[in-house]
PDB file of C-alpha atoms in Angstrom:
ATOM      1  CA  MET A1383     -38.439 114.695  64.171  1.00  0.00           C
ATOM      2  CA  ASP A1384     -38.990 116.206  61.039  1.00  0.00           C
ATOM      3  CA  THR A1385     -38.680 120.053  61.747  1.00  0.00           C
ATOM      4  CA  LYS A1386     -40.039 121.351  58.593  1.00  0.00           C
ATOM      5  CA  ARG A1387     -42.804 119.074  58.156  1.00  0.00           C
ATOM      6  CA  ILE A1388     -43.952 120.092  61.700  1.00  0.00           C
ATOM      7  CA  ALA A1389     -43.495 123.498  60.837  1.00  0.00           C
ATOM      8  CA  GLY A1390     -45.305 123.111  57.433  1.00  0.00           C
ATOM      9  CA  GLU A1391     -48.225 121.273  58.390  1.00  0.00           C
ATOM     10  CA  LYS A1392     -48.916 123.696  61.688  1.00  0.00           C
ATOM     11  CA  ALA A1393     -48.956 126.515  58.932  1.00  0.00           C
ATOM     12  CA  VAL A1394     -52.256 124.933  57.529  1.00  0.00           C
ATOM     13  CA  GLU A1395     -54.318 125.628  60.795  1.00  0.00           C
ATOM     14  CA  TYR A1396     -54.411 129.359  59.690  1.00  0.00           C
ATOM     15  CA  ILE A1397     -56.609 128.473  56.154  1.00  0.00           C
ATOM     16  CA  THR A1398     -60.261 128.451  56.503  1.00  0.00           C
ATOM     17  CA  ASP A1399     -62.864 127.773  53.806  1.00  0.00           C
ATOM     18  CA  GLY A1400     -63.180 130.082  51.532  1.00  0.00           C
ATOM     19  CA  MET A1401     -59.867 131.633  51.967  1.00  0.00           C
ATOM     20  CA  THR A1402     -57.761 133.057  48.866  1.00  0.00           C
ATOM     21  CA  VAL A1403     -53.836 131.418  50.190  1.00  0.00           C
ATOM     22  CA  GLY A1404     -50.535 132.510  48.621  1.00  0.00           C
ATOM     23  CA  LEU A1405     -48.529 129.363  48.388  1.00  0.00           C
ATOM     24  CA  GLY A1406     -44.750 129.769  49.091  1.00  0.00           C
ATOM     25  CA  THR A1407     -41.867 127.571  47.541  1.00  0.00           C
ATOM     26  CA  GLY A1408     -39.227 125.905  49.448  1.00  0.00           C
ATOM     27  CA  SER A1409     -38.374 122.154  51.283  1.00  0.00           C
ATOM     28  CA  THR A1410     -40.359 123.745  54.498  1.00  0.00           C
ATOM     29  CA  VAL A1411     -43.639 124.887  52.794  1.00  0.00           C
ATOM     30  CA  TYR A1412     -43.888 121.701  50.598  1.00  0.00           C
ATOM     31  CA  TRP A1413     -45.382 120.782  53.607  1.00  0.00           C
ATOM     32  CA  THR A1414     -48.024 122.848  54.202  1.00  0.00           C
ATOM     33  CA  ILE A1415     -49.252 122.225  50.332  1.00  0.00           C
ATOM     34  CA  LYS A1416     -48.832 118.356  50.985  1.00  0.00           C
ATOM     35  CA  LYS A1417     -51.298 119.094  54.022  1.00  0.00           C
ATOM     36  CA  LEU A1418     -53.152 121.412  51.952  1.00  0.00           C
ATOM     37  CA  GLY A1419     -53.842 119.147  49.157  1.00  0.00           C
ATOM     38  CA  GLU A1420     -55.321 116.565  51.662  1.00  0.00           C
ATOM     39  CA  LEU A1421     -57.573 119.158  53.298  1.00  0.00           C
ATOM     40  CA  VAL A1422     -58.823 120.267  49.671  1.00  0.00           C
ATOM     41  CA  LYS A1423     -59.567 116.306  48.731  1.00  0.00           C
ATOM     42  CA  ALA A1424     -61.553 116.205  52.191  1.00  0.00           C
ATOM     43  CA  GLY A1425     -63.881 119.555  51.223  1.00  0.00           C
ATOM     44  CA  LEU A1426     -61.897 122.606  52.156  1.00  0.00           C
ATOM     45  CA  SER A1427     -62.448 125.524  49.610  1.00  0.00           C
ATOM     46  CA  ILE A1428     -60.116 127.738  48.882  1.00  0.00           C
ATOM     47  CA  LYS A1429     -58.360 129.423  45.771  1.00  0.00           C
ATOM     48  CA  ALA A1430     -54.335 129.810  45.932  1.00  0.00           C
ATOM     49  CA  ILE A1431     -51.670 131.644  43.670  1.00  0.00           C
ATOM     50  CA  PRO A1432     -48.546 130.030  43.687  1.00  0.00           C
ATOM     51  CA  THR A1433     -45.289 131.808  44.048  1.00  0.00           C
ATOM     52  CA  SER A1434     -43.092 129.817  41.387  1.00  0.00           C
ATOM     53  CA  ASN A1435     -43.660 127.385  38.808  1.00  0.00           C
ATOM     54  CA  HIS A1436     -42.299 124.369  40.998  1.00  0.00           C
ATOM     55  CA  THR A1437     -45.095 125.353  43.010  1.00  0.00           C
ATOM     56  CA  GLU A1438     -47.201 125.297  40.967  1.00  0.00           C
ATOM     57  CA  ILE A1439     -46.527 121.947  39.104  1.00  0.00           C
ATOM     58  CA  LEU A1440     -46.920 120.672  43.000  1.00  0.00           C
ATOM     59  CA  ALA A1441     -50.454 122.170  43.740  1.00  0.00           C
ATOM     60  CA  ARG A1442     -51.836 121.136  40.525  1.00  0.00           C
ATOM     61  CA  LYS A1443     -50.823 117.505  41.478  1.00  0.00           C
ATOM     62  CA  LEU A1444     -52.457 117.818  44.373  1.00  0.00           C
ATOM     63  CA  ASN A1445     -55.839 118.979  43.045  1.00  0.00           C
ATOM     64  CA  ILE A1446     -55.660 122.612  44.575  1.00  0.00           C
ATOM     65  CA  PRO A1447     -57.685 125.431  43.048  1.00  0.00           C
ATOM     66  CA  LEU A1448     -55.206 127.944  41.293  1.00  0.00           C
ATOM     67  CA  SER A1449     -56.409 131.420  40.448  1.00  0.00           C
ATOM     68  CA  ASN A1450     -54.266 134.765  39.318  1.00  0.00           C
ATOM     69  CA  PHE A1451     -54.546 138.361  40.359  1.00  0.00           C
ATOM     70  CA  ASP A1452     -56.931 139.128  37.245  1.00  0.00           C
ATOM     71  CA  GLU A1453     -59.337 137.436  39.690  1.00  0.00           C
ATOM     72  CA  ILE A1454     -57.741 137.999  43.327  1.00  0.00           C
ATOM     73  CA  LYS A1455     -56.909 141.793  44.402  1.00  0.00           C
ATOM     74  CA  GLU A1456     -55.815 140.827  47.448  1.00  0.00           C
ATOM     75  CA  LEU A1457     -54.758 137.184  49.362  1.00  0.00           C
ATOM     76  CA  ASP A1458     -56.155 136.217  52.787  1.00  0.00           C
ATOM     77  CA  ILE A1459     -52.529 134.611  53.760  1.00  0.00           C
ATOM     78  CA  THR A1460     -49.714 133.726  52.468  1.00  0.00           C
ATOM     79  CA  ILE A1461     -47.618 130.612  53.774  1.00  0.00           C
ATOM     80  CA  ASP A1462     -43.973 131.072  52.754  1.00  0.00           C
ATOM     81  CA  GLY A1463     -40.697 129.878  53.624  1.00  0.00           C
ATOM     82  CA  ALA A1464     -37.070 131.730  54.645  1.00  0.00           C
ATOM     83  CA  ASP A1465     -33.666 130.986  54.701  1.00  0.00           C
ATOM     84  CA  GLU A1466     -32.753 133.534  57.629  1.00  0.00           C
ATOM     85  CA  ILE A1467     -35.140 135.189  59.932  1.00  0.00           C
ATOM     86  CA  ASP A1468     -33.897 137.663  62.735  1.00  0.00           C
ATOM     87  CA  ALA A1469     -34.404 138.291  65.853  1.00  0.00           C
ATOM     88  CA  LYS A1470     -36.933 140.771  64.607  1.00  0.00           C
ATOM     89  CA  TYR A1471     -38.451 138.627  62.406  1.00  0.00           C
ATOM     90  CA  ASN A1472     -36.873 139.850  59.231  1.00  0.00           C
ATOM     91  CA  LEU A1473     -36.261 137.597  56.445  1.00  0.00           C
ATOM     92  CA  ILE A1474     -33.793 136.827  53.945  1.00  0.00           C
ATOM     93  CA  LYS A1475     -35.350 134.938  51.203  1.00  0.00           C
ATOM     94  CA  GLY A1476     -34.684 133.643  47.466  1.00  0.00           C
ATOM     95  CA  GLY A1477     -32.309 130.749  47.838  1.00  0.00           C
ATOM     96  CA  GLY A1478     -34.853 128.940  45.842  1.00  0.00           C
ATOM     97  CA  GLY A1479     -34.731 131.936  42.861  1.00  0.00           C
ATOM     98  CA  ALA A1480     -38.840 132.812  43.745  1.00  0.00           C
ATOM     99  CA  LEU A1481     -38.131 135.839  45.767  1.00  0.00           C
ATOM    100  CA  LEU A1482     -39.522 138.466  43.243  1.00  0.00           C
ATOM    101  CA  ARG A1483     -42.797 136.364  42.897  1.00  0.00           C
ATOM    102  CA  GLU A1484     -42.474 135.640  46.838  1.00  0.00           C
ATOM    103  CA  LYS A1485     -42.653 138.985  47.625  1.00  0.00           C
ATOM    104  CA  LEU A1486     -45.271 140.124  45.189  1.00  0.00           C
ATOM    105  CA  VAL A1487     -47.567 137.739  46.797  1.00  0.00           C
ATOM    106  CA  ALA A1488     -46.731 138.424  50.037  1.00  0.00           C
ATOM    107  CA  ILE A1489     -47.460 142.414  49.541  1.00  0.00           C
ATOM    108  CA  SER A1490     -50.616 140.837  48.637  1.00  0.00           C
ATOM    109  CA  SER A1491     -51.641 139.373  51.594  1.00  0.00           C
ATOM    110  CA  LYS A1492     -53.102 140.434  54.541  1.00  0.00           C
ATOM    111  CA  GLN A1493     -51.196 138.121  56.635  1.00  0.00           C
ATOM    112  CA  LEU A1494     -47.666 136.240  55.789  1.00  0.00           C
ATOM    113  CA  VAL A1495     -47.016 133.098  57.715  1.00  0.00           C
ATOM    114  CA  ILE A1496     -43.491 131.664  57.674  1.00  0.00           C
ATOM    115  CA  VAL A1497     -42.522 128.328  58.146  1.00  0.00           C
ATOM    116  CA  ALA A1498     -39.257 127.423  58.840  1.00  0.00           C
ATOM    117  CA  ASP A1499     -37.308 124.781  60.862  1.00  0.00           C
ATOM    118  CA  GLU A1500     -34.842 126.244  63.851  1.00  0.00           C
ATOM    119  CA  THR A1501     -31.677 126.124  61.886  1.00  0.00           C
ATOM    120  CA  LYS A1502     -32.726 129.524  60.010  1.00  0.00           C
ATOM    121  CA  VAL A1503     -33.189 131.285  63.335  1.00  0.00           C
ATOM    122  CA  VAL A1504     -30.405 133.769  63.699  1.00  0.00           C
ATOM    123  CA  GLU A1505     -29.599 136.805  65.615  1.00  0.00           C
ATOM    124  CA  THR A1506     -28.959 139.166  62.778  1.00  0.00           C
ATOM    125  CA  LEU A1507     -29.538 138.498  59.237  1.00  0.00           C
ATOM    126  CA  GLY A1508     -25.919 137.367  56.521  1.00  0.00           C
ATOM    127  CA  LYS A1509     -25.078 134.489  57.301  1.00  0.00           C
ATOM    128  CA  PHE A1510     -27.160 133.288  54.205  1.00  0.00           C
ATOM    129  CA  PRO A1511     -25.855 134.854  51.260  1.00  0.00           C
ATOM    130  CA  LEU A1512     -28.588 138.059  49.911  1.00  0.00           C
ATOM    131  CA  PRO A1513     -30.107 137.026  46.693  1.00  0.00           C
ATOM    132  CA  ILE A1514     -30.848 140.369  44.845  1.00  0.00           C
ATOM    133  CA  GLU A1515     -32.703 139.647  41.081  1.00  0.00           C
ATOM    134  CA  VAL A1516     -31.212 141.105  38.418  1.00  0.00           C
ATOM    135  CA  VAL A1517     -31.887 141.784  34.575  1.00  0.00           C
ATOM    136  CA  PRO A1518     -29.648 139.846  32.597  1.00  0.00           C
ATOM    137  CA  PHE A1519     -28.847 142.932  30.053  1.00  0.00           C
ATOM    138  CA  ALA A1520     -25.412 144.529  31.336  1.00  0.00           C
ATOM    139  CA  TRP A1521     -25.771 142.535  34.861  1.00  0.00           C
ATOM    140  CA  GLN A1522     -21.980 142.785  35.115  1.00  0.00           C
ATOM    141  CA  ARG A1523     -22.203 146.557  35.043  1.00  0.00           C
ATOM    142  CA  THR A1524     -25.430 146.134  37.998  1.00  0.00           C
ATOM    143  CA  ALA A1525     -22.985 143.892  39.796  1.00  0.00           C
ATOM    144  CA  LYS A1526     -20.399 146.858  40.216  1.00  0.00           C
ATOM    145  CA  GLU A1527     -22.644 148.989  41.239  1.00  0.00           C
ATOM    146  CA  ILE A1528     -23.764 146.983  44.186  1.00  0.00           C
ATOM    147  CA  THR A1529     -20.162 146.397  44.774  1.00  0.00           C
ATOM    148  CA  GLN A1530     -19.812 149.926  45.542  1.00  0.00           C
ATOM    149  CA  GLN A1531     -22.669 149.753  47.876  1.00  0.00           C
ATOM    150  CA  LEU A1532     -22.056 146.450  49.766  1.00  0.00           C
ATOM    151  CA  LYS A1533     -17.951 146.269  49.629  1.00  0.00           C
ATOM    152  CA  VAL A1534     -18.099 142.848  48.641  1.00  0.00           C
ATOM    153  CA  LEU A1535     -18.217 140.782  44.957  1.00  0.00           C
ATOM    154  CA  PRO A1536     -21.451 139.398  43.941  1.00  0.00           C
ATOM    155  CA  LYS A1537     -21.716 136.054  42.496  1.00  0.00           C
ATOM    156  CA  LEU A1538     -23.844 134.737  39.474  1.00  0.00           C
ATOM    157  CA  ARG A1539     -25.721 132.283  40.591  1.00  0.00           C
ATOM    158  CA  SER A1540     -25.256 129.768  38.255  1.00  0.00           C
ATOM    159  CA  VAL A1541     -26.477 125.925  37.205  1.00  0.00           C
ATOM    160  CA  GLN A1542     -24.215 123.616  35.300  1.00  0.00           C
ATOM    161  CA  ASN A1543     -21.921 127.068  34.564  1.00  0.00           C
ATOM    162  CA  GLU A1544     -24.564 128.293  33.022  1.00  0.00           C
ATOM    163  CA  PRO A1545     -26.688 131.340  34.543  1.00  0.00           C
ATOM    164  CA  TYR A1546     -29.476 130.420  36.437  1.00  0.00           C
ATOM    165  CA  ILE A1547     -32.875 132.115  34.702  1.00  0.00           C
ATOM    166  CA  THR A1548     -35.638 132.819  37.500  1.00  0.00           C
ATOM    167  CA  ASP A1549     -38.864 132.154  36.468  1.00  0.00           C
ATOM    168  CA  ASN A1550     -39.009 135.510  35.463  1.00  0.00           C
ATOM    169  CA  GLY A1551     -35.984 135.589  33.041  1.00  0.00           C
ATOM    170  CA  ASN A1552     -33.659 137.474  35.166  1.00  0.00           C
ATOM    171  CA  PHE A1553     -30.343 136.483  36.510  1.00  0.00           C
ATOM    172  CA  ILE A1554     -29.654 136.042  40.459  1.00  0.00           C
ATOM    173  CA  LEU A1555     -26.393 137.867  42.434  1.00  0.00           C
ATOM    174  CA  ASP A1556     -25.646 135.929  45.399  1.00  0.00           C
ATOM    175  CA  CYS A1557     -24.147 138.547  48.138  1.00  0.00           C
ATOM    176  CA  ASN A1558     -21.441 137.572  51.499  1.00  0.00           C
ATOM    177  CA  VAL A1559     -22.770 140.239  53.144  1.00  0.00           C
ATOM    178  CA  SER A1560     -22.658 139.832  56.775  1.00  0.00           C
ATOM    179  CA  ASP A1561     -24.347 141.601  59.763  1.00  0.00           C
ATOM    180  CA  ILE A1562     -27.051 143.219  58.056  1.00  0.00           C
ATOM    181  CA  HIS A1563     -28.071 145.704  60.790  1.00  0.00           C
ATOM    182  CA  ALA A1564     -30.330 147.700  59.171  1.00  0.00           C
ATOM    183  CA  PRO A1565     -32.098 145.397  56.806  1.00  0.00           C
ATOM    184  CA  ALA A1566     -35.101 147.902  55.468  1.00  0.00           C
ATOM    185  CA  VAL A1567     -32.566 150.493  54.679  1.00  0.00           C
ATOM    186  CA  LEU A1568     -30.285 147.875  53.117  1.00  0.00           C
ATOM    187  CA  HIS A1569     -33.342 146.707  50.838  1.00  0.00           C
ATOM    188  CA  GLN A1570     -33.967 150.675  49.936  1.00  0.00           C
ATOM    189  CA  SER A1571     -30.841 151.574  48.856  1.00  0.00           C
ATOM    190  CA  LEU A1572     -29.821 148.029  46.698  1.00  0.00           C
ATOM    191  CA  LYS A1573     -33.356 148.931  44.979  1.00  0.00           C
ATOM    192  CA  GLN A1574     -32.155 152.473  43.633  1.00  0.00           C
ATOM    193  CA  VAL A1575     -29.510 150.498  41.803  1.00  0.00           C
ATOM    194  CA  THR A1576     -30.509 150.432  38.057  1.00  0.00           C
ATOM    195  CA  GLY A1577     -30.467 147.066  36.614  1.00  0.00           C
ATOM    196  CA  VAL A1578     -31.798 145.535  40.349  1.00  0.00           C
ATOM    197  CA  ILE A1579     -35.062 144.086  40.301  1.00  0.00           C
ATOM    198  CA  ASP A1580     -36.075 143.394  43.773  1.00  0.00           C
ATOM    199  CA  THR A1581     -33.713 141.950  46.611  1.00  0.00           C
ATOM    200  CA  GLY A1582     -34.222 138.958  48.940  1.00  0.00           C
ATOM    201  CA  LEU A1583     -34.879 141.091  51.984  1.00  0.00           C
ATOM    202  CA  PHE A1584     -37.908 140.896  53.365  1.00  0.00           C
ATOM    203  CA  PRO A1585     -38.473 143.468  56.037  1.00  0.00           C
ATOM    204  CA  ASN A1586     -41.056 143.642  58.736  1.00  0.00           C
ATOM    205  CA  MET A1587     -43.672 141.718  56.514  1.00  0.00           C
ATOM    206  CA  ALA A1588     -44.174 138.615  58.461  1.00  0.00           C
ATOM    207  CA  ASN A1589     -47.094 138.617  60.933  1.00  0.00           C
ATOM    208  CA  VAL A1590     -46.585 134.765  62.327  1.00  0.00           C
ATOM    209  CA  VAL A1591     -43.253 132.813  62.333  1.00  0.00           C
ATOM    210  CA  ILE A1592     -43.672 129.054  62.533  1.00  0.00           C
ATOM    211  CA  ILE A1593     -40.302 127.355  64.118  1.00  0.00           C
ATOM    212  CA  GLY A1594     -40.474 123.632  63.759  1.00  0.00           C
ATOM    213  CA  LEU A1595     -38.283 122.691  66.620  1.00  0.00           C
ATOM    214  CA  SER A1596     -36.616 119.213  67.627  1.00  0.00           C
ATOM    215  CA  ASP A1597     -39.188 118.747  70.285  1.00  0.00           C
ATOM    216  CA  GLY A1598     -42.365 120.338  68.839  1.00  0.00           C
ATOM    217  CA  VAL A1599     -43.063 123.687  67.326  1.00  0.00           C
ATOM    218  CA  GLN A1600     -42.689 127.519  68.383  1.00  0.00           C
ATOM    219  CA  VAL A1601     -45.654 129.893  67.068  1.00  0.00           C
ATOM    220  CA  ILE A1602     -44.880 133.819  67.247  1.00  0.00           C
ATOM    221  CA  GLU A1603     -47.420 136.216  66.395  1.00  0.00           C
ATOM    222  CA  LYS A1604     -46.291 139.309  65.786  1.00  0.00           C
ATOM    223  CA  VAL A1605     -48.858 141.989  67.928  1.00  0.00           C
TER     224      VAL A1605
END
């Protein structure tokens, strides 16, 4: 059973006619977008805002109507993936490089639905390297300040020996932190570092978590 697919497609059940929808980025939400394209073709009326250039290309290919924050002030729902989900449903995101846009879209939504397979569920965040989006100028200095806070050496994300560039024209530093017990506190602390734009920590933001399992799907709705 394709655990990513069943989680991604299950999330579409939260979308109804006339909604404004944030479209996440990643291999699980890919199935959400594919299913949504089928429903739009069948007559579902929505407007969507993508969280990455990659998602925008896919949505346009499927003829999903897209909009922007000039037209939409608040989204009804955002469906997105996660790299890690802890026992309190805090998240690490940004493995795909879209963390800043994902966070901007998420905080603009009435409801954030997270889709993932069971391998992304952990007791405590930190096994997945924490991405931090930083300004390219003086990124080395920013990295040194992050090192002082985290006591780990950030690694500049690269592709073919060149710095990975986000859709926003920034760099990403990946940090092997391990055991993040207070994600909200760490996020706020890192945001105070000059040069840091945002972190991949999404503390206490998910309203619904949908986990694809080998024998079905688990849906957790936070009260």
